[in-house]
Coordinates of C-alpha atoms and ligand atoms in Angstrom, one line a residue:
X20 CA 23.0 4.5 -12.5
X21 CA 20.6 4.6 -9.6
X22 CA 21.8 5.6 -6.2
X23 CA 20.0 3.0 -3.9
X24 CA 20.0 1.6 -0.3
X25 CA 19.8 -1.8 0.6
X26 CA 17.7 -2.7 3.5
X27 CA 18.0 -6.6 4.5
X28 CA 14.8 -7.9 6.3
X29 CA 15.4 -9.7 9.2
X30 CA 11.4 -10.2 9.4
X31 CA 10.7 -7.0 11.1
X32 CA 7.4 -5.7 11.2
X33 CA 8.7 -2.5 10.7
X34 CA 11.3 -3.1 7.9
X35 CA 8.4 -1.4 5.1
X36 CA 8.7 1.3 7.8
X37 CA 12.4 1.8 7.3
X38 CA 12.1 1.8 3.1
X39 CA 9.7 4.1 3.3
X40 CA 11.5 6.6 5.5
X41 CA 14.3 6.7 3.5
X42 CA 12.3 7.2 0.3
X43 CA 10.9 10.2 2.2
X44 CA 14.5 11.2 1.6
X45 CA 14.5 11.1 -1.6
X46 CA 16.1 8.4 -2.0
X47 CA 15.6 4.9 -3.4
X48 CA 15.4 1.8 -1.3
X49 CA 14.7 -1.9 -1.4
X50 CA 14.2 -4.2 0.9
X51 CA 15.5 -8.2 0.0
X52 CA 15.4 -11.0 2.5
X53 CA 18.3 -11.1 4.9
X54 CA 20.1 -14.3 3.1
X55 CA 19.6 -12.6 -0.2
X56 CA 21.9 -9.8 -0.7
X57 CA 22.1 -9.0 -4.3
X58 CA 24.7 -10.4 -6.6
X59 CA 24.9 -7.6 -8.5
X60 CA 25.7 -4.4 -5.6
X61 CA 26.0 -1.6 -8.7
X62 CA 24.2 1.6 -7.0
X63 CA 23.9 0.6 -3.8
X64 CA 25.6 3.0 -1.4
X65 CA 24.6 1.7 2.5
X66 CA 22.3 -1.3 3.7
X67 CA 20.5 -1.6 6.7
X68 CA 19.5 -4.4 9.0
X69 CA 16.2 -4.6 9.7
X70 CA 14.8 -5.8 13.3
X71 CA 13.5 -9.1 14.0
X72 CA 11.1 -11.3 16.1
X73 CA 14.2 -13.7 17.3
X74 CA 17.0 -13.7 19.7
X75 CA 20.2 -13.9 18.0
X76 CA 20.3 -16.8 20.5
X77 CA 17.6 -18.3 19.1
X78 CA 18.4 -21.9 17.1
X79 CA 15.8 -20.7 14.2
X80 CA 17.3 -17.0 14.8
X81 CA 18.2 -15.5 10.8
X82 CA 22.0 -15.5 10.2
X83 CA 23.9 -13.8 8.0
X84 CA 27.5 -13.5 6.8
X85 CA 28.3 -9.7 8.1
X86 CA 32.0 -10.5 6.3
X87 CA 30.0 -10.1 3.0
X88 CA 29.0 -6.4 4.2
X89 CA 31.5 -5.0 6.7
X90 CA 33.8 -2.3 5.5
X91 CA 32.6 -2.8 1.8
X92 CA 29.4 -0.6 2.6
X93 CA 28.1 1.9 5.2
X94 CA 26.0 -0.6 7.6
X95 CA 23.5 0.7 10.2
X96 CA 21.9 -2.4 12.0
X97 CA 18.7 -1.6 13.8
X98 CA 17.3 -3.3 16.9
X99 CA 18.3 -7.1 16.3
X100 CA 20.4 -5.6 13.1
X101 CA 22.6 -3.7 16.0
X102 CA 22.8 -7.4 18.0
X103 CA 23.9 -9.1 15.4
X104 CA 26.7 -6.5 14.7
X105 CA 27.9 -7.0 18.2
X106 CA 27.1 -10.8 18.8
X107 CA 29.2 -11.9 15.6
X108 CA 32.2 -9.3 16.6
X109 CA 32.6 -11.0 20.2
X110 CA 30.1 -9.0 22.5
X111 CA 27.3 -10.0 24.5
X112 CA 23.6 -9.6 23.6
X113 CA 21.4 -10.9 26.7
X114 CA 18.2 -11.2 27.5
X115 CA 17.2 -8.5 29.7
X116 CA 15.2 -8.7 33.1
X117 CA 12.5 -6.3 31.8
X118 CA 11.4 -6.1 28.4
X119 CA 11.7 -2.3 26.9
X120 CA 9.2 -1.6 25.1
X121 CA 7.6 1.8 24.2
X122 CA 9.0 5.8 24.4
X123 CA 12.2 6.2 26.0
X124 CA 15.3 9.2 26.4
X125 CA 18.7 9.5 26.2
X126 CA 21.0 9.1 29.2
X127 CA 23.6 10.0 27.3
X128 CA 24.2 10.1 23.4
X129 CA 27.2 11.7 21.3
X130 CA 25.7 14.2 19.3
X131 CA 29.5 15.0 17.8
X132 CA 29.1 11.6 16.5
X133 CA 27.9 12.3 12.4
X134 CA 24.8 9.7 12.8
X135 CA 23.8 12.0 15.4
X136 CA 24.3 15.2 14.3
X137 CA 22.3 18.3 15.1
X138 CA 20.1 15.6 17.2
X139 CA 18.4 17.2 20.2
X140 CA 19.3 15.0 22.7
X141 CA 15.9 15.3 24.9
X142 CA 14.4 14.0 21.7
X143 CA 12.0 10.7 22.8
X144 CA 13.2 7.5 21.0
X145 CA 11.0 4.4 20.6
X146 CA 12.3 0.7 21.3
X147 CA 11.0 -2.5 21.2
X148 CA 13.0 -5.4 22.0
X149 CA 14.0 -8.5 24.8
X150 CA 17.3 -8.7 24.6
X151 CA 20.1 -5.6 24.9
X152 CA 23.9 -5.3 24.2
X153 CA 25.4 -5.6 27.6
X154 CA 29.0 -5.9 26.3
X155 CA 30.7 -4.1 22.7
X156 CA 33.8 -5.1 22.0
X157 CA 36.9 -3.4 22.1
X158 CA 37.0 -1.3 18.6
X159 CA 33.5 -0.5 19.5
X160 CA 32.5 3.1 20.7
X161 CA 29.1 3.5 22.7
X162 CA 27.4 6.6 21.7
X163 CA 24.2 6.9 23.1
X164 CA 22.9 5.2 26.6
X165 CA 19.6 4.9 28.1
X166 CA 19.0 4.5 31.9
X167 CA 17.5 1.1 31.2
X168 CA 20.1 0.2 28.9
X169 CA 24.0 0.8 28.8
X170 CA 24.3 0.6 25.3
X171 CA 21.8 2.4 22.8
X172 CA 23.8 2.9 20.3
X173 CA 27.5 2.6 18.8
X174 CA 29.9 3.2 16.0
X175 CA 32.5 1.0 15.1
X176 CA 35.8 2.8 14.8
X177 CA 37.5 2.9 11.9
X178 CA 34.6 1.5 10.1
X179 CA 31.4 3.2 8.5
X180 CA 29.5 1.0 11.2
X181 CA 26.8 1.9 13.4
X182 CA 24.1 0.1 15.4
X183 CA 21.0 1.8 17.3
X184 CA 19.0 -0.7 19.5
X185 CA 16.3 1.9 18.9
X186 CA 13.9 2.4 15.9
X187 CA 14.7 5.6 14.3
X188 CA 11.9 4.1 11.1
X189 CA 9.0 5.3 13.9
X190 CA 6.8 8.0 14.3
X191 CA 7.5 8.3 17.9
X192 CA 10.7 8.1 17.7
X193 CA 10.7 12.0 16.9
X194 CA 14.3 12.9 15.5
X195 CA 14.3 9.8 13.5
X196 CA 14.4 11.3 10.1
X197 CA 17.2 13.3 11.3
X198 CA 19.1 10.2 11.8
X199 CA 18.6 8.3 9.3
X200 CA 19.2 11.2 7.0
X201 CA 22.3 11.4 8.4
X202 CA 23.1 8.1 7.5
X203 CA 22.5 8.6 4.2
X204 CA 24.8 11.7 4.0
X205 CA 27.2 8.9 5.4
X206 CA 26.7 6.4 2.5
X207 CA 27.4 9.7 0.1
X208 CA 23.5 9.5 -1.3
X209 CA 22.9 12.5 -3.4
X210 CA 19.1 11.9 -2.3
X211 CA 17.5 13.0 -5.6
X212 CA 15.7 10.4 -6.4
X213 CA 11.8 11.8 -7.3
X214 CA 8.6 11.1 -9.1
X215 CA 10.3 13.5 -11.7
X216 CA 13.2 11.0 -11.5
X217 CA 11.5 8.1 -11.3
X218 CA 9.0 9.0 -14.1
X219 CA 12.5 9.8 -16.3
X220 CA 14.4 6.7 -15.7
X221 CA 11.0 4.2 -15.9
X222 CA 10.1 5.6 -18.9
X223 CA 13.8 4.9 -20.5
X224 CA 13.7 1.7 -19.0
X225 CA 10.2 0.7 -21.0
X226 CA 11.4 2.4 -24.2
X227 CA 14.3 0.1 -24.0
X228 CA 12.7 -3.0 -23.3
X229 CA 9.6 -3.2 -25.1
X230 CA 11.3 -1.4 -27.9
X231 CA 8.0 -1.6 -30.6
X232 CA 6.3 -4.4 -29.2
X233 CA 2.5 -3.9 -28.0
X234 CA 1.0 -3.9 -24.4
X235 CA -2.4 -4.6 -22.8
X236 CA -3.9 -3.8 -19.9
X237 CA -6.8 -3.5 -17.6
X238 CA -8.0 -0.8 -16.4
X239 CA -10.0 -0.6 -12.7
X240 CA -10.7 3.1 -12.6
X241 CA -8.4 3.1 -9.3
X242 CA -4.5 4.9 -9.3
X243 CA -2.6 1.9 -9.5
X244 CA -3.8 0.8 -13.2
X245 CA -4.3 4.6 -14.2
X246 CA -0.6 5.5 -13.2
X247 CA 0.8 2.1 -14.9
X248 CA -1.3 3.0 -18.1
X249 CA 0.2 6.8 -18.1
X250 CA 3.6 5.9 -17.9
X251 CA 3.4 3.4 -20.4
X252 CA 1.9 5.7 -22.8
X253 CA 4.3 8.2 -22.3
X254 CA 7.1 5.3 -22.9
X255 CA 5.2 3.6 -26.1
X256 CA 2.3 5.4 -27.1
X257 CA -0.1 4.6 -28.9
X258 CA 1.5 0.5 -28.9
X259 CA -0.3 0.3 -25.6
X260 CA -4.0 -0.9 -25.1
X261 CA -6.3 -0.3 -22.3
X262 CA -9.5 -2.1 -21.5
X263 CA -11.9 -1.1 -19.1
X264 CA -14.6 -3.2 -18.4
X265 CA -18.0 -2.2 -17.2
X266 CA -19.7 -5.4 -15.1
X267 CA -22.4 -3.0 -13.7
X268 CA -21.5 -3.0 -10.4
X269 CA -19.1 0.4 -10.5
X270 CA -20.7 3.6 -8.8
X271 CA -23.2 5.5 -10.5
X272 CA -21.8 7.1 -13.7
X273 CA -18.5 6.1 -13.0
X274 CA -18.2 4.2 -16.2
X275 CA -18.8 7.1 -18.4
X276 CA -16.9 9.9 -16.2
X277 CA -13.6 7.3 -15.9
X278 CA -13.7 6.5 -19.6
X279 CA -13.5 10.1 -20.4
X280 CA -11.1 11.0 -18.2
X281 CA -9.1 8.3 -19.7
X282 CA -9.9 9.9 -23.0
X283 CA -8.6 13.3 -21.6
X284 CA -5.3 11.5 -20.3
X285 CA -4.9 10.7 -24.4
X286 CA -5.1 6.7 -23.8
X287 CA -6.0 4.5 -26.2
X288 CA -8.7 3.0 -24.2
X289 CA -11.6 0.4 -25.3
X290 CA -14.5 0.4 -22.9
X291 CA -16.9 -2.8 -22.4
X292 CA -20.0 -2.4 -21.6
X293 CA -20.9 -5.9 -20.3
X294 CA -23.6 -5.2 -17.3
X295 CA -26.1 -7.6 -19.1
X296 CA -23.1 -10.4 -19.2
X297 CA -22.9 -10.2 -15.1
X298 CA -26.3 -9.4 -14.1
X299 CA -27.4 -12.5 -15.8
X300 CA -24.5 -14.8 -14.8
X301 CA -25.4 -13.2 -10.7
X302 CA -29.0 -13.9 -11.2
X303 CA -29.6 -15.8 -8.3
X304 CA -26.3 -16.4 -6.6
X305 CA -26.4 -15.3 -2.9
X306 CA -23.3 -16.8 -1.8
X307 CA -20.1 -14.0 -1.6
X308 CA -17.6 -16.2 -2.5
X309 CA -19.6 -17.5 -5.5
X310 CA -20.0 -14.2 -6.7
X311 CA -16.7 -13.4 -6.3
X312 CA -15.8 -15.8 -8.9
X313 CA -18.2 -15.1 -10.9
X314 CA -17.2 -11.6 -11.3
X315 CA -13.6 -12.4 -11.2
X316 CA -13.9 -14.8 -14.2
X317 CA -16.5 -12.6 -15.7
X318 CA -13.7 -10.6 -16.2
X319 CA -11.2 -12.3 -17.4
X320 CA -13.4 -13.5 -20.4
X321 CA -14.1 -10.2 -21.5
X322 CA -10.5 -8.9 -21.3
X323 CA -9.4 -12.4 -23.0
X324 CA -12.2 -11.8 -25.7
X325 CA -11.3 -8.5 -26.1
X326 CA -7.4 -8.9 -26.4
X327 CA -7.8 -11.6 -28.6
X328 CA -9.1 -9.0 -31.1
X329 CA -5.7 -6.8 -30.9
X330 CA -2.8 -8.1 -33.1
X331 CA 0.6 -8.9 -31.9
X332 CA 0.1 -8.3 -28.5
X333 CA 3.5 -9.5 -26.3
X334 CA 3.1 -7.6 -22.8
X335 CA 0.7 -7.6 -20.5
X336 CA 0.5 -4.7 -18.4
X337 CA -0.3 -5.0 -14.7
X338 CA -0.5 -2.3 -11.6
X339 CA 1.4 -4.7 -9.2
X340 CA 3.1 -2.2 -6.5
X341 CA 5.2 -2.8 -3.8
X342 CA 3.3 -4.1 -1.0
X343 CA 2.0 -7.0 -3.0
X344 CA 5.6 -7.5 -4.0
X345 CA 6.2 -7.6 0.2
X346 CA 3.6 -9.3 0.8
X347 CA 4.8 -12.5 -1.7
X348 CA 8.1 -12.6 0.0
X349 CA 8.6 -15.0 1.8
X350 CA 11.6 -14.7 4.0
X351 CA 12.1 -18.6 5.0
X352 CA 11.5 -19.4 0.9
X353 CA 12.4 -16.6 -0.7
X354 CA 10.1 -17.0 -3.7
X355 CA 8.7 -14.1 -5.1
X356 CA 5.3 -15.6 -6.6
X357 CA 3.4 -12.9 -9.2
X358 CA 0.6 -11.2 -7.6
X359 CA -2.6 -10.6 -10.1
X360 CA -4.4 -7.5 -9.2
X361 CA -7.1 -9.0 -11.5
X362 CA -7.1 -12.9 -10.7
X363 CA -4.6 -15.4 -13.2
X364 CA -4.5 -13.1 -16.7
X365 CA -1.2 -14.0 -17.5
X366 CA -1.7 -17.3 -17.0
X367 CA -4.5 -17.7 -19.6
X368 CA -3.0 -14.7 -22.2
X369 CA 0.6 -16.3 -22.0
X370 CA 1.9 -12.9 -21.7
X371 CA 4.7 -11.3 -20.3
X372 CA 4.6 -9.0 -17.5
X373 CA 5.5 -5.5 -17.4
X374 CA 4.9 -4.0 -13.8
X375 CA 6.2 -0.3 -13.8
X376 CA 5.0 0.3 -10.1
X377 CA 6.1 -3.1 -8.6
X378 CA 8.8 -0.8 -6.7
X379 CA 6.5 1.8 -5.5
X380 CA 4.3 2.6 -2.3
X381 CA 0.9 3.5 -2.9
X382 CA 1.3 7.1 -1.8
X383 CA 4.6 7.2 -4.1
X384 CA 2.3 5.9 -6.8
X385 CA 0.0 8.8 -5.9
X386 CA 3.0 11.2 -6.0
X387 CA 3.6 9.9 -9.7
X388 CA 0.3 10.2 -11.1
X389 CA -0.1 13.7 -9.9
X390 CA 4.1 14.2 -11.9
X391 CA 2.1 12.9 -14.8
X392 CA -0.6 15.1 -14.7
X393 CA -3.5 13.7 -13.3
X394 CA -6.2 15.8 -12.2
X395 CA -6.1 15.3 -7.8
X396 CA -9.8 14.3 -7.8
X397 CA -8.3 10.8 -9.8
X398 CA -5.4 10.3 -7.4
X399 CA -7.5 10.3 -4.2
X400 CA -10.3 8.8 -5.1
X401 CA -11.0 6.0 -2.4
X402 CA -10.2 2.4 -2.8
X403 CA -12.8 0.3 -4.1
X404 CA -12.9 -3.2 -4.5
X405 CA -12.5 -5.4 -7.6
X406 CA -15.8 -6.6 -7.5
X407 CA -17.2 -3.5 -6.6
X408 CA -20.9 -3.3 -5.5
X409 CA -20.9 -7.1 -5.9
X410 CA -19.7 -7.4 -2.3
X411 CA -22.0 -4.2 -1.0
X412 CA -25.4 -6.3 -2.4
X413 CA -25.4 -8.7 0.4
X414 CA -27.3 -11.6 -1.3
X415 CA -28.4 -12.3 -4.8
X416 CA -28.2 -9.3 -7.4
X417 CA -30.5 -7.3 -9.0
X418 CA -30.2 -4.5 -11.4
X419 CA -32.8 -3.0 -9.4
X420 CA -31.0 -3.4 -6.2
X421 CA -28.1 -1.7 -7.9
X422 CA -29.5 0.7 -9.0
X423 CA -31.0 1.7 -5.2
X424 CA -28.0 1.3 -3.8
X425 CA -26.0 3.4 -7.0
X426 CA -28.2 6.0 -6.3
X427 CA -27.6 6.2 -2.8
X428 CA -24.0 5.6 -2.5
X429 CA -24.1 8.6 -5.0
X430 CA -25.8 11.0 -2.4
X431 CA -23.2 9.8 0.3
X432 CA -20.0 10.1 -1.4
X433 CA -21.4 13.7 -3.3
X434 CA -22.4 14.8 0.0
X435 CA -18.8 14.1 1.7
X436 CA -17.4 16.1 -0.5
X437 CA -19.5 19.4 -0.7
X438 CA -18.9 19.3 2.9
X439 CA -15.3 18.4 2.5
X440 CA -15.1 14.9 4.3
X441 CA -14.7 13.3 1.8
X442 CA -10.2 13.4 1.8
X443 CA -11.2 13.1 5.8
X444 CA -12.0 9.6 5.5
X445 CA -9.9 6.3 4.1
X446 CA -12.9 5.1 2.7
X447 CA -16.7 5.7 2.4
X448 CA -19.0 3.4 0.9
X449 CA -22.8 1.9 0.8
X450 CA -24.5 -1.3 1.9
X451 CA -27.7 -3.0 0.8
X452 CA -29.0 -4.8 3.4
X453 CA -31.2 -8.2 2.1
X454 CA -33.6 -7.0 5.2
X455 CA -37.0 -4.6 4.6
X456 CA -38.6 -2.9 7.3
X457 CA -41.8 -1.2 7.9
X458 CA -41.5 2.9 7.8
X459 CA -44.4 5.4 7.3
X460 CA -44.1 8.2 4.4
X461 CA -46.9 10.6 4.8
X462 CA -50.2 8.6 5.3
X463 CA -48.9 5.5 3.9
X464 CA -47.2 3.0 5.4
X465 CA -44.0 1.9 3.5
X466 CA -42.0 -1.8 3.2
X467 CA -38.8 -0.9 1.9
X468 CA -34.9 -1.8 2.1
X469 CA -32.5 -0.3 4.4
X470 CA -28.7 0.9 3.2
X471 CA -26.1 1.1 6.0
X472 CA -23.4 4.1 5.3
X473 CA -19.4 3.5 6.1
X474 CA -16.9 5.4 6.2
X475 CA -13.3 4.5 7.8
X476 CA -10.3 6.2 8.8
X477 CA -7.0 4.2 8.3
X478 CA -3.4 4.3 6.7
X479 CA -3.5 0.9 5.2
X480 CA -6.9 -0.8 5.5
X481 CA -5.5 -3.5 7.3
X482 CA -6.7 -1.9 10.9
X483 CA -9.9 0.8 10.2
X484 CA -11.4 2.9 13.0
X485 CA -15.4 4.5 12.3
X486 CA -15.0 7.6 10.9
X487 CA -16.9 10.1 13.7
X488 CA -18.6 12.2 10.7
X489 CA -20.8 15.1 12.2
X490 CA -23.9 14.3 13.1
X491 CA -25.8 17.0 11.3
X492 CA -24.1 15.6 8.2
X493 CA -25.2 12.3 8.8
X494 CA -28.8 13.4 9.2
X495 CA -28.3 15.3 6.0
X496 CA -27.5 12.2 3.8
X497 CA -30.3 9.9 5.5
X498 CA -32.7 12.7 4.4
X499 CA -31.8 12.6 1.2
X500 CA -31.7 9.2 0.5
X501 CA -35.1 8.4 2.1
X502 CA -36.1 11.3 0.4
X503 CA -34.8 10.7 -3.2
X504 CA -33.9 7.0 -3.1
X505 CA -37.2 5.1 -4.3
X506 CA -37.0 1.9 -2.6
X507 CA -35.3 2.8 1.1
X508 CA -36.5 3.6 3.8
X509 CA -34.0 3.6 6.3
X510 CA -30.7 4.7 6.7
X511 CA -27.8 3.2 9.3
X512 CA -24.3 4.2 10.0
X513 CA -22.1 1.6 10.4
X514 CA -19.9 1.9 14.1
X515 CA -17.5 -1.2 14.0
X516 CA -13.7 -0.4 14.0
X517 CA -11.6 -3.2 12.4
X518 CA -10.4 -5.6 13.3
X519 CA -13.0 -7.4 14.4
X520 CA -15.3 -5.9 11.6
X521 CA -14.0 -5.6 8.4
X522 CA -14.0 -2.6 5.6
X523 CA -16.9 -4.1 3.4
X524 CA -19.6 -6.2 4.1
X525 CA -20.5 -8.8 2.1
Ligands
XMP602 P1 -11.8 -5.5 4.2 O1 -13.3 -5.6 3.9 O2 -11.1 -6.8 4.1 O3 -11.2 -4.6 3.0 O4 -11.5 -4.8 5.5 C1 -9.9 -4.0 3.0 C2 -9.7 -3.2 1.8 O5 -9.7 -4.1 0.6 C3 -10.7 -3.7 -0.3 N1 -11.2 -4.9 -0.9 C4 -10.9 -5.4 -2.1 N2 -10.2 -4.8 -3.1 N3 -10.7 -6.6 -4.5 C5 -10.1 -5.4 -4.3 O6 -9.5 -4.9 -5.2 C6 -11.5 -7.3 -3.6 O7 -12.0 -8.3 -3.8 C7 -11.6 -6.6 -2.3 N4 -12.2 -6.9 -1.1 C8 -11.9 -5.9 -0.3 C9 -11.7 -3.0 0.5 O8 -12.5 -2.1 -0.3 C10 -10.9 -2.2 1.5 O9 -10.3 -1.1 1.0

């Protein structure tokens, strides 16, 4: 039986934060909307309250029975988590005259209290919130204080309950691993829960409920798919399928060096070769969102043709993790829509779903992959999008244009690495630009396009900062290109952070 912690989302932008954090311990967590406890509580040994954007004042403020939790499991409550505790119990929670927000130290904290233990009480803590516990109630105990705020943290007595108005889930609060790995010795977590374990128990898990029944699935070339394939084949062998579609717009050679790696991994993989297919349903077609959908649909008549061809086929395989999971959870509804990493297959295949990864972070995905043996040039291999050069062509498509910009994109990203930048950066890639310029090579005066180079630092591309690559590096790869790339003849580097820019182009 799996050993897990419950962490309820009180909407919290930091309640991904928290799982994560205590997956770090080696142990599993997962986060369900605060009026959704499970039914079925087999395995889990503490929960957590998350944070949240309200006042528990607040009319439209997220309640929750804390009877159906209280003294049945170990309970930590976190920022608003902690209010609630102390508001439902008889305290006060008020607003306070100055907002605390940012680093902050103990005035006092109990370190012979066990969620403290072996804390170093100068340790910086992080908080974030309007409102603080001005009053606990009787058979609570304060155990930490700040000077802003009398009550920082507290354990009920008696009761495996404890509340920190502080965020021990961030960075800058520095000891907060330390607590919250002490909470989990509280809850009695064994905290040996590992790709090695996870690989072991997902793979009994498949075995046992696809039993001899066959599986498809699309392959990108990125981790997510490559990972869900793997552990699938380990689970069912050769009763799984892969396709992996070439539309033409991958990087150059990619098609060939991914299909043999998959090859290598000892998938049973068919590869499409359908650039002629895309090119000529693009001919023409400027706008992105048009493309888009003609890529996206592209695709999904290939797979469909190609699946069509295998017999028998019940599953569909798909590299849904986590986040997308997160992201579909909505904490007012509840529903948990499907998310399609490539655009409404089930819904045309009238397959079921089988989503190994659905529970998993992308750098736990990572961790898998490399458990199952994948070589560490396929597990950090940047993202790249779907519709791949599709949206770094701005305007219509050529084969010609991408073949100028596969060849340059090339020199970039083989240039990063022989100089080693290339695990520096989040994310390199190459633009097209529909704009030609006058140059001169040797006597002759040129008219030829111009490619603009990226390449981002970021954690989760949803903020990206320019990635300040050495300048003798940049000058390297702009000679190249003008130098090898027929058809360029100039080179930009893109210096936008995100927001307001964005990753790609388009
Ligand atoms: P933007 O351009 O929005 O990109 O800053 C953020 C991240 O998402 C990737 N991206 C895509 N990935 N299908 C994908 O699978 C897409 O249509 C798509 N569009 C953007 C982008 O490469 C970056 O990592």
């Amino acid at each position: 039986m799996q050993e897990k912690i419950v962490v309820l989302d009180f909407g919290s932008q930091t309640t991904q934060l928290i799982a994560r954090r205590i997956r770090e311990l080696s142990t599993f967590c997962e986060i369900y909307p605060y009026n959704k406890f499970p039914e079925n509580t087999e395995g889990i040994k503490g929960v957590i309250l998350s944070g949240s954007p309200f006042s528990v004042y607040d009319k439209s403020a997220f309640d929750f029975d804390l009877n159906l939790l209280r003294k049945k499991f170990p309970l930590l409550g976190i920022c608003y988590g902690a209010q609630l505790i102390v508001h439902k119990a008889g305290g006060k929670v008020e607003a306070s005259g100055s907002r605390e927000y940012g680093r902050a130290f103990f005035d006092t904290v109990n370190t012979s209290d066990p969620l403290f233990k072996g804390l170093n009480p100068m340790s910086p803590i992080w908080m974030s919130h309007g409102d603080s516990i001005t009053r606990i109630p009787a058979e609570f105990e304060k155990i930490a204080a700040t000077i802003d705020i009398p009550v920082a943290a507290y354990k009920i007595q008696n009761e495996s309950t404890w509340g920190v108005q502080f965020h021990p889930e961030v960075f800058h609060t520095e000891e907060g691993s330390k607590i919250l790995a002490n909470f989990l010795d509280l809850c009695g977590c064994s905290r040996n829960w590992t790709p090695a374990s996870f690989i072991e128990s997902t793979v009994a898990e498949l075995k046992e409920t696809l039993g001899e029944d066959k599986v498809v699935l699309g392959l990108s070339g990125g981790v997510d798919s490559s990972v869900t394939a793997l552990l699938l084949n380990r689970a069912i062998g050769k009763n799984i399928t892969c396709i992996f579609v070439d539309h033409g717009l991958l990087r150059k050679y990619e098609y060939e060096t991914v299909l043999k790696d998959y090859e290598t991994f000892g998938l049973n993989v068919i590869g499409v070769d359908a650039k002629e297919k895309f090119y000529r349903e693009l001919q023409g077609v400027s706008d992105p969102e048009k493309k888009r959908k003609i890529i996206g649909k592209g695709f999904i008549d290939i797979f469909d043709e190609e699946a069509k061809k295998l017999e028998n086929i019940k599953w569909l395989g798909q590299g849904t993790i986590y986040p997308d999971i997160i992201e579909s959870l909505s904490i007012t509804g509840t529903t948990i829509k499907s998310h399609h990493n490539v655009g409404g297959l089930p819904a045309v295949m009238k397959l079921k779903l089988v989503e190994p990864l659905k529970l998993l972070f992308k750098d736990e995905v990572r961790r898998v992959g490399a458990a199952l043996g994948m070589p560490e040039r396929f597990i950090h291999r940047h993202p790249f999008p779907g519709p791949g050069l599709g949206v770094r062509i701005l305007g219509d498509i050529t084969p010609e244009k991408v073949r100028i910009l596969q060849d340059a994109d090339h020199i970039f990203i083989s240039l990063l690495r022989e100089w080693g930048l290339y695990d520096k950066v989040w994310q390199a890639l190459t633009i097209l630009l529909p704009v030609r310029s006058v140059g001169v090579m040797g006597d002759e005066r040129t008219y030829e396009n111009a490619v603009v180079l990226r390449a981002v630092t970021s954690t989760d591309a949803m903020t990206a900062d320019w990635a300040q690559l050495p300048y003798d590096f940049l000058a390297k790869v702009s000679n190249d290109i003008i130098n090898k790339v027929k058809g360029v003849n100039r080179v930009a580097y893109d210096i936008s952070s995100k927001p307001p820019a964005t990753i790609e182009w388009e």
